[in-house]
PDB file of C-alpha atoms in Angstrom:
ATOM      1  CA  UNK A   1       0.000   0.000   0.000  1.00 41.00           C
ATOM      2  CA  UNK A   2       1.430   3.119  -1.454  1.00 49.00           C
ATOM      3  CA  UNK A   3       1.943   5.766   1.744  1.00 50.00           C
ATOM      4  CA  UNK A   4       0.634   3.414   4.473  1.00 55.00           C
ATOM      5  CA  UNK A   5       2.771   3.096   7.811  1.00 61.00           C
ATOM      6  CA  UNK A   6       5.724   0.314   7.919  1.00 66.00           C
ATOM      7  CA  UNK A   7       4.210  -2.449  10.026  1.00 79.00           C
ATOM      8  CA  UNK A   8       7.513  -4.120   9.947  1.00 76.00           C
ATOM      9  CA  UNK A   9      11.028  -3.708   9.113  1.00 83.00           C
ATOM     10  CA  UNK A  10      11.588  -6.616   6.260  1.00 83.00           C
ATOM     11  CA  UNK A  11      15.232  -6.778   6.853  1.00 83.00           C
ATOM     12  CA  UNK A  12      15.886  -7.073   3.009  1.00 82.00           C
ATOM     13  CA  UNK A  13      14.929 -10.797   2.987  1.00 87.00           C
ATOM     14  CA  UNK A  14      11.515 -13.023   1.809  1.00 89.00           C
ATOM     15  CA  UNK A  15       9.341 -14.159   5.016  1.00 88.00           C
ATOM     16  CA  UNK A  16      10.572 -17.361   5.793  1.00 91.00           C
ATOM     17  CA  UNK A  17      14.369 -16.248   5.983  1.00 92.00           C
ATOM     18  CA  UNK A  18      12.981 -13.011   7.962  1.00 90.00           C
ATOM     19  CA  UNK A  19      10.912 -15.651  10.263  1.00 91.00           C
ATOM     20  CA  UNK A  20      13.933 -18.469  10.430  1.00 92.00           C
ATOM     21  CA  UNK A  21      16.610 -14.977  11.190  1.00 92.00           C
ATOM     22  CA  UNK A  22      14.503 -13.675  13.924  1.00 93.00           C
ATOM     23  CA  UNK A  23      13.910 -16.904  15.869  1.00 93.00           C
ATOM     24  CA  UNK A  24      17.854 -17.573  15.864  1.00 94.00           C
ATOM     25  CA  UNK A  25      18.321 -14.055  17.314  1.00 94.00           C
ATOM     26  CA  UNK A  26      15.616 -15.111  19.961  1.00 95.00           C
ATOM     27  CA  UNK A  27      17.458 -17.932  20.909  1.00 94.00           C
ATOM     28  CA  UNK A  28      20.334 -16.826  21.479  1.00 94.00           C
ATOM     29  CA  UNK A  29      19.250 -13.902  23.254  1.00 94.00           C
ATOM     30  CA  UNK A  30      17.824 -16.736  25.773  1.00 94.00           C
ATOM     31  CA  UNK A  31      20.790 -18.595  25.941  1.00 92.00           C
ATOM     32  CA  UNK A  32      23.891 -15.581  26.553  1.00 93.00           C
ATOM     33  CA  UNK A  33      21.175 -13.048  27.811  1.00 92.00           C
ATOM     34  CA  UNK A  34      22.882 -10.322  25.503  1.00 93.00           C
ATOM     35  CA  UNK A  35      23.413 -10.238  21.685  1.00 93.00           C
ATOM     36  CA  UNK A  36      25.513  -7.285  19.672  1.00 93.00           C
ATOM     37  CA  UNK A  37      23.702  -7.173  15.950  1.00 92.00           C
ATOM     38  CA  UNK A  38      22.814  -4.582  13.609  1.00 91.00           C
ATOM     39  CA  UNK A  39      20.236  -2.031  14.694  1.00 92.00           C
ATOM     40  CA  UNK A  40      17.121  -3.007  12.700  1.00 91.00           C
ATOM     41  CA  UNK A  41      17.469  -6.917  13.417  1.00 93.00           C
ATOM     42  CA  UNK A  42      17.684  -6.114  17.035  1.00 94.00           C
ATOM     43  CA  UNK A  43      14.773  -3.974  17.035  1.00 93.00           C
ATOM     44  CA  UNK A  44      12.455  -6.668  15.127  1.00 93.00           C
ATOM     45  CA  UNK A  45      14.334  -9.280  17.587  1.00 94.00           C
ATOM     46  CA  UNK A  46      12.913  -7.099  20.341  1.00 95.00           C
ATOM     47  CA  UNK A  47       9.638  -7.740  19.691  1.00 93.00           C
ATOM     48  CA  UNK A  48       9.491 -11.012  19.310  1.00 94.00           C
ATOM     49  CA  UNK A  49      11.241 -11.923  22.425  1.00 95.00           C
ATOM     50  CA  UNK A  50       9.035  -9.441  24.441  1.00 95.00           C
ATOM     51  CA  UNK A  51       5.901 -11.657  22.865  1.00 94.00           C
ATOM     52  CA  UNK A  52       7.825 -14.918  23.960  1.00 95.00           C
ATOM     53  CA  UNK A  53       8.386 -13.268  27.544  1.00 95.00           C
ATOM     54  CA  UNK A  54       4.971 -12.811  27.789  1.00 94.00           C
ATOM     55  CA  UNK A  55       3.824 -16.216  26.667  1.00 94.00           C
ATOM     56  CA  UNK A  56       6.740 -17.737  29.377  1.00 94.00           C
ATOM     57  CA  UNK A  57       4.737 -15.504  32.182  1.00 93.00           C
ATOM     58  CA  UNK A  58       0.890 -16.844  31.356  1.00 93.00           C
ATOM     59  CA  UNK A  59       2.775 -20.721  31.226  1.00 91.00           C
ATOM     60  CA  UNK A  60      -0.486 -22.495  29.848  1.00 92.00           C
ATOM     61  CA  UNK A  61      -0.659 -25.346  27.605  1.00 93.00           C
ATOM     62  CA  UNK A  62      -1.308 -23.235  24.675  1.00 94.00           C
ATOM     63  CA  UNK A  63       1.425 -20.205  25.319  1.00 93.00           C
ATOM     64  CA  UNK A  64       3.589 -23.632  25.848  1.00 93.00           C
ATOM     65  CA  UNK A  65       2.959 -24.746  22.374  1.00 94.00           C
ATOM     66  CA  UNK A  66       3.156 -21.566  20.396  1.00 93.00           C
ATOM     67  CA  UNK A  67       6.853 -20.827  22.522  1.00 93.00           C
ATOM     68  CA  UNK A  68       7.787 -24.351  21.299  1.00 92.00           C
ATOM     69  CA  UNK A  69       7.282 -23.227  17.746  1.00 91.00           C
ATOM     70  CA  UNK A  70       9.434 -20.749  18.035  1.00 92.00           C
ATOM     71  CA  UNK A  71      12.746 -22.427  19.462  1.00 91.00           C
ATOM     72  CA  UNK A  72      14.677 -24.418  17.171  1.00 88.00           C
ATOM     73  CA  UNK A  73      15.337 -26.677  20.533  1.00 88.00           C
ATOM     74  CA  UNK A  74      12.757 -25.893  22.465  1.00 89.00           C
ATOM     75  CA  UNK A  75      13.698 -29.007  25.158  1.00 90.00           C
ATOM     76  CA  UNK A  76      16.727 -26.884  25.565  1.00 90.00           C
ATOM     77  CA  UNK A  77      15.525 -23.599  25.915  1.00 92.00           C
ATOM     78  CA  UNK A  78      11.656 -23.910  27.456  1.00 93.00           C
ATOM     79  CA  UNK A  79      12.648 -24.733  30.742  1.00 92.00           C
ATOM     80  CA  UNK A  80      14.812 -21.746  31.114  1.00 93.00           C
ATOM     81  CA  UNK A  81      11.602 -19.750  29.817  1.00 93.00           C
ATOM     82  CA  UNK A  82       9.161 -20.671  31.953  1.00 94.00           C
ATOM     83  CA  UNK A  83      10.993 -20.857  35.069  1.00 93.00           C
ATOM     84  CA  UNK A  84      14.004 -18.610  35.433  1.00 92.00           C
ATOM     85  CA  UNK A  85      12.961 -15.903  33.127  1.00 93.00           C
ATOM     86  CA  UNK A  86       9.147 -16.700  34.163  1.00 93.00           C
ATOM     87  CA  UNK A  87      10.420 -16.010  38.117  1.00 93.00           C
ATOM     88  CA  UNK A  88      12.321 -12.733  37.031  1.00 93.00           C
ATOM     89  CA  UNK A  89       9.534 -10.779  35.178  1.00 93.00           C
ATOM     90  CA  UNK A  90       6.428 -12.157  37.416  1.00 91.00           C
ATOM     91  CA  UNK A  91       5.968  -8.598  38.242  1.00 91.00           C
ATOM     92  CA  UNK A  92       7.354  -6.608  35.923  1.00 91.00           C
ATOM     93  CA  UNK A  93       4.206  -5.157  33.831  1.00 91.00           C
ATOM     94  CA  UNK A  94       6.575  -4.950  30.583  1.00 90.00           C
ATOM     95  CA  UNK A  95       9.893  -3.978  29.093  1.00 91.00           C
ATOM     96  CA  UNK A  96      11.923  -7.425  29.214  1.00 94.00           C
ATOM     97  CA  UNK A  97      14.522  -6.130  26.822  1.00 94.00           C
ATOM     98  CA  UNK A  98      16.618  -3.523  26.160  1.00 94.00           C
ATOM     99  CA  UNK A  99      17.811  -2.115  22.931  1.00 94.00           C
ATOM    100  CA  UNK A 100      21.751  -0.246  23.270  1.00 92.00           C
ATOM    101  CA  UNK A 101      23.334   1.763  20.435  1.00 92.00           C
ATOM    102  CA  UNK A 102      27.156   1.064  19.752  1.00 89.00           C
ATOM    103  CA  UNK A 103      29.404   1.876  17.437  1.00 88.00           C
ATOM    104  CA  UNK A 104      29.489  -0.258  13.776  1.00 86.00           C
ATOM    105  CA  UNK A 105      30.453  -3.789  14.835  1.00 81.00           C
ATOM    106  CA  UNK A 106      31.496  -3.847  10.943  1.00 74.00           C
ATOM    107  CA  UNK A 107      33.698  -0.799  10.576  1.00 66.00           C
ATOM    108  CA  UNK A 108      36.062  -1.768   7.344  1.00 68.00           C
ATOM    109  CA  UNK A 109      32.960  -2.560   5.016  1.00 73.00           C
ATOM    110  CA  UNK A 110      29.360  -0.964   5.542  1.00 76.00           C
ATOM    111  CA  UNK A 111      29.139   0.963   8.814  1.00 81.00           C
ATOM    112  CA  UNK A 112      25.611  -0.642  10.090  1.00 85.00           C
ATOM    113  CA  UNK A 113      24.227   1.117  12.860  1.00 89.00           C
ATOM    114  CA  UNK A 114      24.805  -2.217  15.814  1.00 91.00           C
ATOM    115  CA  UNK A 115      23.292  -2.260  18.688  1.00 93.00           C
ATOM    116  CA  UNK A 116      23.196  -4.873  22.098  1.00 93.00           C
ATOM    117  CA  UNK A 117      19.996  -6.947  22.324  1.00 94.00           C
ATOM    118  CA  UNK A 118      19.892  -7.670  26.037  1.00 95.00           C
ATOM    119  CA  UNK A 119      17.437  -9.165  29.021  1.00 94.00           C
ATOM    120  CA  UNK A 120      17.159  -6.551  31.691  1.00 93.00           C
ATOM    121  CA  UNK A 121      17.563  -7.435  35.392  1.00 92.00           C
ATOM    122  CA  UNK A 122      19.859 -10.313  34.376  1.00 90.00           C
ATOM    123  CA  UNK A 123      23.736 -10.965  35.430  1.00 89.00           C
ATOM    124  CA  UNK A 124      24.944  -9.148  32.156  1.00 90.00           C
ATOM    125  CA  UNK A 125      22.596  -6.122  32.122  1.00 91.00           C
ATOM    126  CA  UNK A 126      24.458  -3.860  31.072  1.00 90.00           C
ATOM    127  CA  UNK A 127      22.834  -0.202  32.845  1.00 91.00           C
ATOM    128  CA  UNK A 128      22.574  -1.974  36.214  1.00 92.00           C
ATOM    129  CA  UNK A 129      26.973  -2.286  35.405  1.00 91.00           C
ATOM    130  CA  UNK A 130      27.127   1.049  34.504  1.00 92.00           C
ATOM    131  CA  UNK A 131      25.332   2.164  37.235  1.00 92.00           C
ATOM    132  CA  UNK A 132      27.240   0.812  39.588  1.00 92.00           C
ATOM    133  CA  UNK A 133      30.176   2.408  37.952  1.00 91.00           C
ATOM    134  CA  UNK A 134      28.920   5.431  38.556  1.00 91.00           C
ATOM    135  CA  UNK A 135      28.253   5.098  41.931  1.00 90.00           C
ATOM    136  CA  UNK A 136      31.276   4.376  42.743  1.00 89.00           C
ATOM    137  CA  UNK A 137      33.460   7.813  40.972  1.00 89.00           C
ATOM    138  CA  UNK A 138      30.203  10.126  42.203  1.00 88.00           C
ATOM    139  CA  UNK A 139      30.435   8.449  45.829  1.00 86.00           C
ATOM    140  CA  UNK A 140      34.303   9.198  45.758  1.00 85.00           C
ATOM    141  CA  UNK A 141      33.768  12.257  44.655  1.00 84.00           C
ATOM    142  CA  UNK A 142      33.066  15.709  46.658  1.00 80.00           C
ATOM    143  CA  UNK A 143      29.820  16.501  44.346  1.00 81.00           C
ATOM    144  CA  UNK A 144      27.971  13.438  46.043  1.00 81.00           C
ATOM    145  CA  UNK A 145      25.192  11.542  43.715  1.00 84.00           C
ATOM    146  CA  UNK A 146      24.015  13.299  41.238  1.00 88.00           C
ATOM    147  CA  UNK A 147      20.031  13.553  40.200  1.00 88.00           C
ATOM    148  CA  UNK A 148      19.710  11.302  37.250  1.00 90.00           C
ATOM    149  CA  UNK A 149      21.579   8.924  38.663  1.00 90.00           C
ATOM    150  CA  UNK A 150      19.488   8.196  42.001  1.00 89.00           C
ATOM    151  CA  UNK A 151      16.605   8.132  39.215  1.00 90.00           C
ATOM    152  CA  UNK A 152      18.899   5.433  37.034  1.00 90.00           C
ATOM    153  CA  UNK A 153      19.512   3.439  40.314  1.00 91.00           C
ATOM    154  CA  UNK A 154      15.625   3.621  40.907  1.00 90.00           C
ATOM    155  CA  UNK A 155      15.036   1.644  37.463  1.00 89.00           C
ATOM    156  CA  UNK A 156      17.624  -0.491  37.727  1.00 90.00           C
ATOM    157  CA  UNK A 157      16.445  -1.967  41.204  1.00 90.00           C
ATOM    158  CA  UNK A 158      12.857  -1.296  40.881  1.00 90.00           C
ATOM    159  CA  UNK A 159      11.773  -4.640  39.700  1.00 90.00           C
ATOM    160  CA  UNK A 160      15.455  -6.385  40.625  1.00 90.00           C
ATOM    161  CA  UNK A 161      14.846  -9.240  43.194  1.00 87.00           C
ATOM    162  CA  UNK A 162      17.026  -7.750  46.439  1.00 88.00           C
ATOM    163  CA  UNK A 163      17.991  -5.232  43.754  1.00 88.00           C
ATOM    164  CA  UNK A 164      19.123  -2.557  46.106  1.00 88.00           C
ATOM    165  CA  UNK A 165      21.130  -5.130  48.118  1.00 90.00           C
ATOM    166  CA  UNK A 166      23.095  -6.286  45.193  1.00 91.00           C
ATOM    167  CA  UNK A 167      23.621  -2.659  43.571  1.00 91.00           C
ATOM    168  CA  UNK A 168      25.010  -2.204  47.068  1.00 90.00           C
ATOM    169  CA  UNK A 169      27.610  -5.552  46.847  1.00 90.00           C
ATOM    170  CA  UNK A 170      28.357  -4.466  43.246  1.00 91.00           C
ATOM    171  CA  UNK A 171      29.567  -1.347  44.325  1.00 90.00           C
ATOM    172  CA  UNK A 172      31.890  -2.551  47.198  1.00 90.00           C
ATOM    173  CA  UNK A 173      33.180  -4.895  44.800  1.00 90.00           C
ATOM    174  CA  UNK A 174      34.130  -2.156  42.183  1.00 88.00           C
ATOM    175  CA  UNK A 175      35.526  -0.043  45.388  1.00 86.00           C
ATOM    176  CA  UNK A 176      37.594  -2.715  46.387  1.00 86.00           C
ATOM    177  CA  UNK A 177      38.953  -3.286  42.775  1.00 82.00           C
ATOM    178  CA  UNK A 178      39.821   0.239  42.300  1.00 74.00           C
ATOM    179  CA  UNK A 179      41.028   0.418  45.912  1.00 70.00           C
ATOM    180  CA  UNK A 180      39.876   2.883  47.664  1.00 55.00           C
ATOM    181  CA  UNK A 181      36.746   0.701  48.673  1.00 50.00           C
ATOM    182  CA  UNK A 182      36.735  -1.370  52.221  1.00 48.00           C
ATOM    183  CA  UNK A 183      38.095  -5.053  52.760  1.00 46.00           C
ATOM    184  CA  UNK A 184      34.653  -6.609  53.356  1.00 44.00           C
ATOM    185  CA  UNK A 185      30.933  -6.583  54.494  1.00 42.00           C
ATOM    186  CA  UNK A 186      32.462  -5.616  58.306  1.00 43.00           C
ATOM    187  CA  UNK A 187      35.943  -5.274  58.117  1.00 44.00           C
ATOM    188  CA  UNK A 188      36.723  -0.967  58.322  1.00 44.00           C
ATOM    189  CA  UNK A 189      39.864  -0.848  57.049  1.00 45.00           C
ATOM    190  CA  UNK A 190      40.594   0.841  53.651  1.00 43.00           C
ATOM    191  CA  UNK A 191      42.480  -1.687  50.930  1.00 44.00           C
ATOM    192  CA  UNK A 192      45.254  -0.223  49.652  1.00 43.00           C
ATOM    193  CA  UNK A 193      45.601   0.225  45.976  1.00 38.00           C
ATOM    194  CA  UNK A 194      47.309  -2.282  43.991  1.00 39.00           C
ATOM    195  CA  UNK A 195      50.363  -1.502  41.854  1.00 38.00           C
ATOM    196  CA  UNK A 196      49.212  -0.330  38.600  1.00 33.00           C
ATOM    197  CA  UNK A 197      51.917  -0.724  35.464  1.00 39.00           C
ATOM    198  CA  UNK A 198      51.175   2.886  33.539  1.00 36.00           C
ATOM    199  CA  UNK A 199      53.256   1.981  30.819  1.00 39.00           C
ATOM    200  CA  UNK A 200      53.226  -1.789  29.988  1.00 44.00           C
ATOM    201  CA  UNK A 201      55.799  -1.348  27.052  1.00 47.00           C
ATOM    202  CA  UNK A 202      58.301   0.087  28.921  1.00 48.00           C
ATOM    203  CA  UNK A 203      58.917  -3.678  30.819  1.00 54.00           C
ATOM    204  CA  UNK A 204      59.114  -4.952  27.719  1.00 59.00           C
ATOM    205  CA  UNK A 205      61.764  -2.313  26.027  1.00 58.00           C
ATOM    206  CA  UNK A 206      63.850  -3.142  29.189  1.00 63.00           C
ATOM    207  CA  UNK A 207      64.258  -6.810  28.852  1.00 67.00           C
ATOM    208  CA  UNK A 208      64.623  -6.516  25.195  1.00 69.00           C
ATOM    209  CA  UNK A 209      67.382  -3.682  26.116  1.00 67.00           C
ATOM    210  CA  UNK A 210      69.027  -6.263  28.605  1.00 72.00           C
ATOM    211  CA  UNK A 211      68.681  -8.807  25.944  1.00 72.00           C
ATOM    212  CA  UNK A 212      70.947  -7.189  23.409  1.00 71.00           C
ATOM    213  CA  UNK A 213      73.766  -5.741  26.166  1.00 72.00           C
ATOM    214  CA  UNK A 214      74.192  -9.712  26.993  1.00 74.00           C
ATOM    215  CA  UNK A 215      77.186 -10.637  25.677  1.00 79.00           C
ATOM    216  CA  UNK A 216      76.708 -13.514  22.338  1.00 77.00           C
ATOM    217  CA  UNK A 217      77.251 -17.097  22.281  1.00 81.00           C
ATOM    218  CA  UNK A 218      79.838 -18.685  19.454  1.00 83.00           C
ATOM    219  CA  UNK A 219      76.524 -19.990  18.183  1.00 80.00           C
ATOM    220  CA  UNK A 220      74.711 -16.939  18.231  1.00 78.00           C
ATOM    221  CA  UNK A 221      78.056 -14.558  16.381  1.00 78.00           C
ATOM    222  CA  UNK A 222      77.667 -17.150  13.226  1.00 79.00           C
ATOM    223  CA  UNK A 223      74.215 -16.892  12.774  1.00 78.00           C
ATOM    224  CA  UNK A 224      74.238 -12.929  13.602  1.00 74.00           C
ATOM    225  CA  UNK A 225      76.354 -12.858  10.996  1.00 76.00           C
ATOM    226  CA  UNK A 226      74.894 -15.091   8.085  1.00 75.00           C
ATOM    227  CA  UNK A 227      71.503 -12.859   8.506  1.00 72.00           C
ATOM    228  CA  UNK A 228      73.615  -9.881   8.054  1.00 70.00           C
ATOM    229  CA  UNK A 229      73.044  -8.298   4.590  1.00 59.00           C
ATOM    230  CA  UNK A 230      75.472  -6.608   2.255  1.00 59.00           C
ATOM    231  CA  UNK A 231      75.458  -3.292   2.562  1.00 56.00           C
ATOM    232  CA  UNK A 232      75.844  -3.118  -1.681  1.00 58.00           C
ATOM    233  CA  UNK A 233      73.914  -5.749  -2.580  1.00 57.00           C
ATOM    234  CA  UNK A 234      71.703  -5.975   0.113  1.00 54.00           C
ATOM    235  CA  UNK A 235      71.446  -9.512  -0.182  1.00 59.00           C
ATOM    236  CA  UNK A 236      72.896 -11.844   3.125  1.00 56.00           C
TER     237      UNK A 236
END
């Protein structure tokens, strides 16, 4: 229909390589909980997975069958639909996934917009990370916590099981990494920071340095000198 609204993106392919590309995406977003792709596939993979989210949560006999069409192993992946993805989102109304721009995954040839395809509220989501991050270099800093990101904590741990808990853990983790966090849950005295190698080269030029001031072998004279070229000919 000439003027009429896109309905669908059709990825440049007929409907049953469109269908058979989007369930593949679907999967493996359900078995790594994050996918990098091109921006329109992840997009169309969006919606698909938030209609197979949905089927996991109502878990009758019929959403059972129509998820089973949908997985190319479905023995493999149903289980982990309707109960550890089914347990996650019980209360959250909507918004299972999460749609990330990033820079071209394919930078030499056609520089498609990519994007990450990812479950939120799972071990690799990626603003809850991020978050955290945050925390930790506004917490250390003398500006204290700035507004957006008590609002970006607050939908991060809003429908998180023990959310604010583990935000908290994650950030005393990071602090302790870094170094300027505390030991443990109880303990009250600061870690000290751990040597930190600026310039990882310079190690490197060293020992090649002290490689070439150690005085040669017999062994190592005749075959210094049978790679030596001619200066004329340039041949060895």
């Amino acid at each position: 229909m000439a003027g009429g609204a896109l309905k669908y993106r059709h990825l440049n392919r007929n409907s049953s390589h469109r269908q058979a590309l989007l369930r593949n995406l679907v999967t493996s977003l359900i078995t790594h909980e994050s996918i990098k792709t091109t921006w329109p596939k992840a997009k169309e993979a969006q919606r698909l997975a938030e209609k197979l989210i949905t089927l996991g949560k109502k878990n009758t006999n019929a959403s059972r069958a129509k998820a089973e069409s949908i997985f190319f192993e479905p023995l493999k992946h149903l289980p982990t639909l309707f109960t550890t993805l089914r347990q996650r989102y019980l209360n959250r109304p909507g918004g299972y996934t999460r749609v990330l721009r990033i820079e071209p995954l394919n930078r030499n040839n056609d520089q498609a917009p990519s994007a990450i395809l990812e479950l939120v509220d799972g071990p690799r989501d990626m603003r809850f990370a991020m978050t955290a991050k945050t925390l930790v270099r506004e917490r250390a800093s003398d500006e204290g916590i700035r507004e957006i990101t008590a609002r970006n904590v607050a939908k991060v741990t809003r429908f998180r099981e023990d959310g604010e808990e583990e935000l908290e853990r994650t950030v005393r983790r990071l602090e302790t990494m870094r170094g300027f966090g505390k030991e443990g849950e109880e303990g009250g005295e600061r870690q000290d920071r751990e040597p930190w190698e600026p310039f990882p080269r310079m190690k490197q030029r060293e020992r090649e340095k002290e490689e070439e001031e150690r005085p040669l072998t017999e062994r190592e004279k005749r075959e210094k000198r049978r790679m030596k070229r001619d200066p004329n000919t340039g041949r060895r």
